[in-house]
Coordinates of C-alpha atoms in Angstrom, one line a residue:
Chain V
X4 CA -17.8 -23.7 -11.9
X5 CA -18.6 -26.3 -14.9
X6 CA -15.9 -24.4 -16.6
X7 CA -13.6 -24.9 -13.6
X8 CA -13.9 -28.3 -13.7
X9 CA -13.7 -28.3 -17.7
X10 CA -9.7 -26.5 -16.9
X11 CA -8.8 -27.8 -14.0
X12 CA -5.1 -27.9 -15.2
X13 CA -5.0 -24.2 -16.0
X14 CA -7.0 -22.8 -13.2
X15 CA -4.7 -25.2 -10.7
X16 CA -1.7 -23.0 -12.3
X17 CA -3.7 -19.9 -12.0
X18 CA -4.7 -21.0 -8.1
X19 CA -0.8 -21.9 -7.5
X20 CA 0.5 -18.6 -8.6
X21 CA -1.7 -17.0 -6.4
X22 CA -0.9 -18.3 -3.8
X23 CA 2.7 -18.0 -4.4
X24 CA 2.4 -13.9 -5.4
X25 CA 0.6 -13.8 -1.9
X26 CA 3.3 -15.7 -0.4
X27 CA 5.6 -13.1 -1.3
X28 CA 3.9 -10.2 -0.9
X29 CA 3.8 -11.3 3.0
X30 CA 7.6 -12.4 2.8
X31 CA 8.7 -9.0 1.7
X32 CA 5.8 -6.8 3.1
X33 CA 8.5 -4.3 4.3
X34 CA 10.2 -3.9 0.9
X35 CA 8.8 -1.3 -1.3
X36 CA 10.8 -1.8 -4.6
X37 CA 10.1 -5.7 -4.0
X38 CA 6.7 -5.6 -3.8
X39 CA 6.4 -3.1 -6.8
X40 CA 7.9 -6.0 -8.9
X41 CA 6.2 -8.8 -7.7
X42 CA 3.3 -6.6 -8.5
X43 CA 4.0 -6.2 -11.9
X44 CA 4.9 -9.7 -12.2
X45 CA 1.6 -10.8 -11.1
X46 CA -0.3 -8.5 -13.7
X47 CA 1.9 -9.6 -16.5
X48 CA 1.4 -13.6 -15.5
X49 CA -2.6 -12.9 -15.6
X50 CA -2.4 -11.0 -18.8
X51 CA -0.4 -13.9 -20.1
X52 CA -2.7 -16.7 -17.9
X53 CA -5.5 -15.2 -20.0
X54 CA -4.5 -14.9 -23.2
X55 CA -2.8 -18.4 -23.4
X56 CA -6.2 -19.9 -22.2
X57 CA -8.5 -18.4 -24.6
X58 CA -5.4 -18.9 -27.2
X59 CA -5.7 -23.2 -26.3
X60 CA -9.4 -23.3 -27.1
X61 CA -9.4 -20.9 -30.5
X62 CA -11.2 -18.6 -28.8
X63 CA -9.0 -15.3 -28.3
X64 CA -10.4 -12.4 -29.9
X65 CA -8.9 -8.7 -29.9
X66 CA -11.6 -7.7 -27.7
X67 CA -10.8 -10.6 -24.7
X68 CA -7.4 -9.3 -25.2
X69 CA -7.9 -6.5 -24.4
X70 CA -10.0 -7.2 -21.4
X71 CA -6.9 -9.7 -20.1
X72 CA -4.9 -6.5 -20.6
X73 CA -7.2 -3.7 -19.2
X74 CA -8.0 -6.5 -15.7
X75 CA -3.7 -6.9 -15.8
X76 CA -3.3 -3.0 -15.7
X77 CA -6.3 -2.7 -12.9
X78 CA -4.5 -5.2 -11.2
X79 CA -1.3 -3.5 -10.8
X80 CA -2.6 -0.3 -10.3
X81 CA -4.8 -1.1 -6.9
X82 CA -1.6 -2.1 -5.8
X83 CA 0.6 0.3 -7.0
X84 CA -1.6 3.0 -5.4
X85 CA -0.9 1.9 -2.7
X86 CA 3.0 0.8 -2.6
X87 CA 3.9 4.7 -4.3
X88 CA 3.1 6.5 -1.0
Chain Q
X30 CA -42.7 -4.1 -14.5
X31 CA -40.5 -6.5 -14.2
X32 CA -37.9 -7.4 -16.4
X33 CA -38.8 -10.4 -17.2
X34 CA -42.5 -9.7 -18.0
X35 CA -40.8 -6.9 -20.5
X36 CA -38.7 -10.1 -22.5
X37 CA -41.7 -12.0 -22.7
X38 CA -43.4 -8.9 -23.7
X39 CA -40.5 -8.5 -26.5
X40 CA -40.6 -11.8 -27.6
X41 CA -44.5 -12.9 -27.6
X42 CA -46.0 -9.4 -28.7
X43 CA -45.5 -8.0 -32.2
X44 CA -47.1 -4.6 -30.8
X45 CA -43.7 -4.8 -28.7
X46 CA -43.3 -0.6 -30.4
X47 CA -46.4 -0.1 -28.9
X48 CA -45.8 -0.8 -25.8
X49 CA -42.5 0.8 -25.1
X50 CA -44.2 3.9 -26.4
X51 CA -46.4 3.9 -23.8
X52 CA -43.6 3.0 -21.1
X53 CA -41.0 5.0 -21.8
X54 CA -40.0 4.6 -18.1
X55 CA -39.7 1.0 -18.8
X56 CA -37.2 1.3 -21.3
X57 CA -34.8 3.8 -19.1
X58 CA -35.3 0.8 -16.0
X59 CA -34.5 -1.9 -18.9
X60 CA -31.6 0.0 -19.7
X61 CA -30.5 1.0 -16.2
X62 CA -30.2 -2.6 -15.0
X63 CA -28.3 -3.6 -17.5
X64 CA -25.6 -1.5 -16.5
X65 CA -25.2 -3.5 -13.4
X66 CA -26.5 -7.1 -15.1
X67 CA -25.2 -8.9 -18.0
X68 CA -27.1 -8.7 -21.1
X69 CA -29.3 -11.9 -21.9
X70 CA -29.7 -10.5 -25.5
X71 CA -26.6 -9.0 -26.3
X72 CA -24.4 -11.8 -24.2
X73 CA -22.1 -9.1 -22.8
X74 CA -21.2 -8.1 -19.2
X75 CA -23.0 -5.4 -17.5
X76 CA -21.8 -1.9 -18.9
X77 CA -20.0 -1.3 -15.9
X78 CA -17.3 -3.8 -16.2
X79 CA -17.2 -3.6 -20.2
X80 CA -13.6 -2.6 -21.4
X81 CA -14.5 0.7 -22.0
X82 CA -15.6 0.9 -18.2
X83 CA -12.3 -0.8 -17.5
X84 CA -10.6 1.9 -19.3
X85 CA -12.1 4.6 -17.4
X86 CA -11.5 3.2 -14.0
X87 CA -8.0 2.9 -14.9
X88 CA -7.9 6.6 -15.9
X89 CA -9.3 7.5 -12.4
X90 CA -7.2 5.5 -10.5
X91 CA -4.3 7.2 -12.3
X92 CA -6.0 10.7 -11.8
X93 CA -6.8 10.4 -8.3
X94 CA -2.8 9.2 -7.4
X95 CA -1.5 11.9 -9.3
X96 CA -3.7 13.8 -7.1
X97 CA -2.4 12.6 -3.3
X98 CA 1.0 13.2 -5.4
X99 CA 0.4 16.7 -6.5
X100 CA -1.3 17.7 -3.5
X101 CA 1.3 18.2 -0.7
X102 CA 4.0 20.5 -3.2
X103 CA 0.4 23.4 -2.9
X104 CA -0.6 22.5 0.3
X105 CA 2.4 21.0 2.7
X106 CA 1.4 19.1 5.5
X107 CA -2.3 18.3 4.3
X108 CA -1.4 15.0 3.5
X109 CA 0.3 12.9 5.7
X110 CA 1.1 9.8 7.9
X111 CA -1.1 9.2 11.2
X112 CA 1.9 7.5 14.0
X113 CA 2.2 6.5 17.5
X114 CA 5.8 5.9 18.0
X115 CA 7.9 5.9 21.2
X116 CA 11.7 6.0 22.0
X117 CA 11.0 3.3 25.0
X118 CA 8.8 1.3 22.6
X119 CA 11.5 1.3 20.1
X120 CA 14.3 0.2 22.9
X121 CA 12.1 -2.6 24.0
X122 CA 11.2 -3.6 20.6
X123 CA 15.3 -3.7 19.6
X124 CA 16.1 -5.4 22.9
X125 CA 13.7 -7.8 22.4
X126 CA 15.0 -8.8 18.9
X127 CA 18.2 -8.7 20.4
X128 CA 18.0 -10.9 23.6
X129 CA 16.1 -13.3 21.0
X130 CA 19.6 -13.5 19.0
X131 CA 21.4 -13.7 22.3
X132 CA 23.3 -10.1 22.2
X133 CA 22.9 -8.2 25.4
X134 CA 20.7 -5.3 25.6
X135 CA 21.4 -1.8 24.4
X136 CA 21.6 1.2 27.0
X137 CA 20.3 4.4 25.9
X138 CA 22.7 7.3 25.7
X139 CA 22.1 11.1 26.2
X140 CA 24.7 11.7 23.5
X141 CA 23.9 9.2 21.0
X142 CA 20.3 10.4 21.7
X143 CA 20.9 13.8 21.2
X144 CA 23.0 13.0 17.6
X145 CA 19.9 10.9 16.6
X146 CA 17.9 14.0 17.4
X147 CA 20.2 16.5 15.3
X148 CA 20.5 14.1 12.1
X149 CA 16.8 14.1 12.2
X150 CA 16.3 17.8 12.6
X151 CA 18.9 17.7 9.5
X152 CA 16.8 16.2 7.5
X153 CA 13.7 18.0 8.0
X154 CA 15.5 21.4 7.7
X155 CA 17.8 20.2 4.4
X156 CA 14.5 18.0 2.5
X157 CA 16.6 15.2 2.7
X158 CA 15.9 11.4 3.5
X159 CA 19.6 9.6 3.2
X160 CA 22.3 8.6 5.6
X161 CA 24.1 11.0 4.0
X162 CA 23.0 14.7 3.7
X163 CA 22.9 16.7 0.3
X164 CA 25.7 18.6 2.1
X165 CA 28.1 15.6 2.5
X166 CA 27.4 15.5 6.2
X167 CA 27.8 11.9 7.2
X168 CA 26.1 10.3 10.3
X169 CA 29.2 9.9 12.1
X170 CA 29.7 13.6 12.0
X171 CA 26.4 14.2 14.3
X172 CA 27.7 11.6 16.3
X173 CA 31.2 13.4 16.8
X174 CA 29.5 16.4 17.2
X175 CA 28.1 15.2 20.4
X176 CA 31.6 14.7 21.6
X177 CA 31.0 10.8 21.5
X178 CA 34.3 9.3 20.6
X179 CA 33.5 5.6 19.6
X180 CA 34.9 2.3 18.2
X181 CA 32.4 1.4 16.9
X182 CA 28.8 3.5 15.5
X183 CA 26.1 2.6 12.8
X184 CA 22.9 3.8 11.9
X185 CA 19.5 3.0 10.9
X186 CA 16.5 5.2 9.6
X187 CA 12.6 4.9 9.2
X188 CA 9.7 7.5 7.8
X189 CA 6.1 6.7 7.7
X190 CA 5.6 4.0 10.1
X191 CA 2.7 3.6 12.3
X192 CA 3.8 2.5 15.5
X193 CA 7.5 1.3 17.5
X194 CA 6.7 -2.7 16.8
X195 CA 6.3 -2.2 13.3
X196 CA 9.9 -0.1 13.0
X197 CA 11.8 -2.3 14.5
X198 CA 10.2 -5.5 12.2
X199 CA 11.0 -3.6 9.3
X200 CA 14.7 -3.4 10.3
X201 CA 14.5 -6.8 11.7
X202 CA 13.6 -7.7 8.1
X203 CA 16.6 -6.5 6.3
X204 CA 19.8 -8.0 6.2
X205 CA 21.8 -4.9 6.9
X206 CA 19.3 -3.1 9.1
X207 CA 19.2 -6.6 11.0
X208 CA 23.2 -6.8 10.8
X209 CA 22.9 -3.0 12.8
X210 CA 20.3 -4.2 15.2
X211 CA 21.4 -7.5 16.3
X212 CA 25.9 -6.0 16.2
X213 CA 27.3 -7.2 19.1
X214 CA 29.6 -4.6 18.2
X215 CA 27.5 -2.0 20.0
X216 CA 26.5 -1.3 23.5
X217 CA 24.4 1.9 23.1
X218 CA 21.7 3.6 21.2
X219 CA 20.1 6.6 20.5
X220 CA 16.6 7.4 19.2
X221 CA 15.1 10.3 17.7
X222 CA 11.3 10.0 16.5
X223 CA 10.4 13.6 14.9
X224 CA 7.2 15.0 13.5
X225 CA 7.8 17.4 10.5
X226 CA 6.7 18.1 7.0
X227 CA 9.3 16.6 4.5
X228 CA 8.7 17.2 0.9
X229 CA 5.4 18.4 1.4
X230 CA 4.3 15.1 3.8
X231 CA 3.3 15.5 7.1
X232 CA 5.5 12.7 8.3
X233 CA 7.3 10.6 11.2
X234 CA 11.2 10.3 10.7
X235 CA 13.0 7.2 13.2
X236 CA 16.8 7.6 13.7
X237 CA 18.8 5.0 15.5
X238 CA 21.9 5.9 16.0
X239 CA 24.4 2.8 17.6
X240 CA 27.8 3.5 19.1
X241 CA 30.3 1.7 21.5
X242 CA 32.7 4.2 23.3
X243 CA 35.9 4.1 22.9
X244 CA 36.7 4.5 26.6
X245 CA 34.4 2.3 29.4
X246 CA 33.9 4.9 31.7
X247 CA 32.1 6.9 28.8
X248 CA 29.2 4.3 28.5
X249 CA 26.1 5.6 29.7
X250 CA 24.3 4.9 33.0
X251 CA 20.9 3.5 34.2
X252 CA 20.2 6.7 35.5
X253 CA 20.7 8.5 31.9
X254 CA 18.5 6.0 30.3
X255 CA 15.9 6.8 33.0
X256 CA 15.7 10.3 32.3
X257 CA 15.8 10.4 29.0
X258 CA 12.6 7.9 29.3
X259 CA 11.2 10.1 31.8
X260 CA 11.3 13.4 29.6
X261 CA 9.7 11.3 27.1
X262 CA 6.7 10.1 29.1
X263 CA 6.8 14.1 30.4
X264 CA 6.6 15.5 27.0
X265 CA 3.1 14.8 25.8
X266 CA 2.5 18.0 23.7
X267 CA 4.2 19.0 20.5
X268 CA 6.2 22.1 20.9
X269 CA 7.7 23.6 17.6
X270 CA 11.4 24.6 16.9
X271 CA 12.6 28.0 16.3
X272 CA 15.3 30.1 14.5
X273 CA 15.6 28.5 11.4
X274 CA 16.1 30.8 8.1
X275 CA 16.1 29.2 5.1
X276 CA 13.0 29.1 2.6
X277 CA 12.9 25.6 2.8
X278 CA 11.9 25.5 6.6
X279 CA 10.1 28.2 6.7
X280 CA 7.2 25.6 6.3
X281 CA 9.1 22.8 8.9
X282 CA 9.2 25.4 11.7
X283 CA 5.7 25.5 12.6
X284 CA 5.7 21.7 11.8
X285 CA 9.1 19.8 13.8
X286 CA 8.4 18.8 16.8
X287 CA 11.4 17.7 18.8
X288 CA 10.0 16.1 21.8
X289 CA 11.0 12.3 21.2
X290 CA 7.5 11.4 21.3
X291 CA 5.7 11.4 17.9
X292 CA 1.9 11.5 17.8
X293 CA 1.0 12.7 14.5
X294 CA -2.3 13.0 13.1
X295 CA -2.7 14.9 9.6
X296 CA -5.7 16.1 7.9
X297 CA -6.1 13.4 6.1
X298 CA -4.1 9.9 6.6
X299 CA -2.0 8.9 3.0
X300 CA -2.2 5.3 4.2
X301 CA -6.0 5.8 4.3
X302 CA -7.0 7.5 1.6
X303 CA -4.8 5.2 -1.1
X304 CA -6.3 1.8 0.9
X305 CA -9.1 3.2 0.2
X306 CA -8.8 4.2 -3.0
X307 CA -7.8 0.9 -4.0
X308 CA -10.3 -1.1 -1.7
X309 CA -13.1 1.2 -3.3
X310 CA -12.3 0.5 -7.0
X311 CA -11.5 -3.2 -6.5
X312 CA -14.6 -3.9 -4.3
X313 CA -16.6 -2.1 -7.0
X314 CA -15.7 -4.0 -9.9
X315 CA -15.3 -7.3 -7.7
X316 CA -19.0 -6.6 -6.9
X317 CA -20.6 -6.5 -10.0
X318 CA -18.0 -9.3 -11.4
X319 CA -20.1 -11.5 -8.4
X320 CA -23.1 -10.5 -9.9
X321 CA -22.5 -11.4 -13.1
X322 CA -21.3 -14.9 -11.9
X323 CA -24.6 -15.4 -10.3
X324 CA -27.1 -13.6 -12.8
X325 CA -25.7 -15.7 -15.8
X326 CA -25.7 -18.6 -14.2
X327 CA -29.2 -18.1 -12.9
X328 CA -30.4 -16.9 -16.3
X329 CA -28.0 -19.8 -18.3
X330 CA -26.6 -16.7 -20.3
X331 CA -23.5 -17.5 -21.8
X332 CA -20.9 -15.0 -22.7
X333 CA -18.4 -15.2 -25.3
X334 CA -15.4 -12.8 -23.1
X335 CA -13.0 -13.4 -20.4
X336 CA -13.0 -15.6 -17.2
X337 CA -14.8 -13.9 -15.4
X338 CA -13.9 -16.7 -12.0
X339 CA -10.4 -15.4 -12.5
X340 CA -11.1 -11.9 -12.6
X341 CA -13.0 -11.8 -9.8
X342 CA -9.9 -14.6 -7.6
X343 CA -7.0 -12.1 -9.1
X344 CA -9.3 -9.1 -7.7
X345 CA -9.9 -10.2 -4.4
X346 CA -6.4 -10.9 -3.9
X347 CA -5.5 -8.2 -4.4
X348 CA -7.8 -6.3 -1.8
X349 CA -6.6 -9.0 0.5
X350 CA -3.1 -8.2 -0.2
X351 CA -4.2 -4.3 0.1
X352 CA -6.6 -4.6 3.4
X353 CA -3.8 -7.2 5.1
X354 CA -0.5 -7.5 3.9
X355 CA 0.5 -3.8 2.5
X356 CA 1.7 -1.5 5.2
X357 CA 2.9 2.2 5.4
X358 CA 6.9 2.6 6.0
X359 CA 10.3 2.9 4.6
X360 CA 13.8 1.9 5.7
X361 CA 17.1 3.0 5.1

């Protein structure tokens, strides 16, 4: 929570997009190919979220890059397992 | 032993070689744990959400789709979608939607039923799912095939759905479906709600078929809407069609059912099995993401990787998104 509070900016923009990928996904819950790109949207904006935080404090290393892009991928498949069928 | 008497243990005693000689099962439970905790000494996650843990999740996830994929092209009709839809829940629903837009209400016609019901067989029997068939029959040709000369026709189709309300939203929801259902253009409908196997899926395929007849006197009457409703309510059991010959439907024959009622319940549920798929793998590693969270905190272990916070928000979106928001059904 301390760190949180330390990035509130960033976790506000993280919090907002959130909100705003769950906004859509209600708005076009009947739309298959929609949703499959607002998925993939949402797992590249974390990837992206992640590294460009870690990137602002010096601290990105090949191994939290990969874990940004190994959550991103996890991400998109839950929901892609789901929206194929 | 606990684990905290084995750290002091590490740290305080320089016998510390002794004693995990003599406690070998101490050492497997100091190592077992830390597949679920974070590690105070190393300052990494539990093993479990490590990349390399990550990694393999993501290969199972991937395996176990291409599985549900695979599946139904060696064993049709395994896999399927579970469905409770009715031709007078799908009338109300449309004349609801329409009364709400201030269009009068749809009468349901024999004809326009009957052309609803043929497109649908059509589909099953030709592995199709298009308003136009691989043959180049068009919808207005099972329309004029019922003798149903009309101004004015459209059509609307639907697989996978659970139930009539959640059909008619999904047309509701598209401009052009919604441009179909909402026509003051058209005076009649038709429904056809088969059961079949279609491309190895047990599956539910909705046809609404609109018309307005080109003369007055051929509009249908409160009477034909009644029994058309009536051999609905009748036709509880699921009979199979007959006389087909191709390959193809050799598998669909023991599976259409063309009483306008659909009921279907596979072996196992498609929706099911990939919600739960999903739910199981994200509520796993949401889980021990928690844990962590609370263990390093407790323990003032800090890490040098990812957020974990925003692992564990971007996770449990998602299952809310999966659990709430994502539902079975395709329109076309």
């Amino acid at each position: 929570m301390r760190n949180i509070k330390e990035h509130i900016v960033e976790y506000l923009i993280l919090f907002v997009a959130i909100f705003v990928f769950l906004l859509l996904f209600f708005i076009f819950r009947f739309d298959k190919n929609s949703l499959g790109i607002i998925s993939a949207l949402a797992s590249v904006f974390y990837i992206l979220w992640g590294i460009i935080h870690h990137v602002l404090r010096d601290r990105l290393t090949k191994s939290i890059f990969f874990e940004y892009v190994l959550f991103g991928s996890l991400v998109f498949l839950l929901l892609y397992t789901v929206l194929s069928f | 032993m606990s684990l905290s008497f084995i750290r002091n243990k590490q740290k305080g005693n320089p016998n510390v070689v002794k004693y995990w000689r003599k406690n070998p099962k101490a050492i497997e439970k100091f190592q077992f744990v830390y597949n679920f905790l974070p590690h105070p000494e190393n300052k990494k996650r539990a093993n479990l959400i490590s990349n390399k843990a990550v990694v393999v999740y993501c290969l199972m996830i991937i395996l176990a789709t291409a599985t549900i994929r695979i599946t139904p092209k060696f064993f049709p009709g395994v896999l399927g979608y579970a469905s409770n839809i009715t031709i007078k829940g799908l009338l109300d629903y449309s004349n609801s939607k329409r009364s709400e837009a201030g269009v009068s209400n749809l009468i349901l016609n024999p004809k326009l039923t009957e052309a609803a019901q043929q497109k649908a067989k059509d589909m099953f029997e030709k592995g199709y799912w298009a308003h136009v068939a691989p043959d180049g029959a068009e919808p207005w040709d099972f329309i004029l095939g019922q003798k149903y000369d009309y101004i004015y026709a459209g059509e609307n189709l639907a697989k996978n759905f659970s139930n009539s309300k959640e059909v008619v939203q999904a047309w509701y929801n598209s401009p052009s479906h919604k441009s179909n259902l909402l026509s003051a253009n058209y005076d009649e409908v038709g429904f056809a709600v088969v059961n079949g196997v279609l491309n190895g899926y047990e599956t539910t395929i909705v046809v609404q078929v609109f018309g307005r007849p080109r003369e007055p006197s051929m509009l249908a009457s409160v009477s034909d809407e009644s029994t058309i409703l009536e051999r609905e309510n009748s036709s509880s059991t699921i009979e199979p069609i007959s006389g087909t010959t191709s390959v193809l439907v050799k598998t669909v024959e023991k599976e259409v059912s063309t009483v306008p009622t659909a009921q279907t319940e596979p072996k196992i549920d498609v929706t099911v099995a990939t919600k739960s798929l999903s739910l199981i793998f994200g509520g796993f590693v949401s889980s021990l993401l928690a844990v962590d969270l609370w263990y390093s905190k407790k323990k003032g272990i800090s890490k040098f990787n990812g957020q974990t916070f925003a692992h564990l928000a971007i996770l449990l979106v998602v299952m809310v998104s999966v659990w709430f928001v994502l539902r079975p059904g395709v329109i076309i």
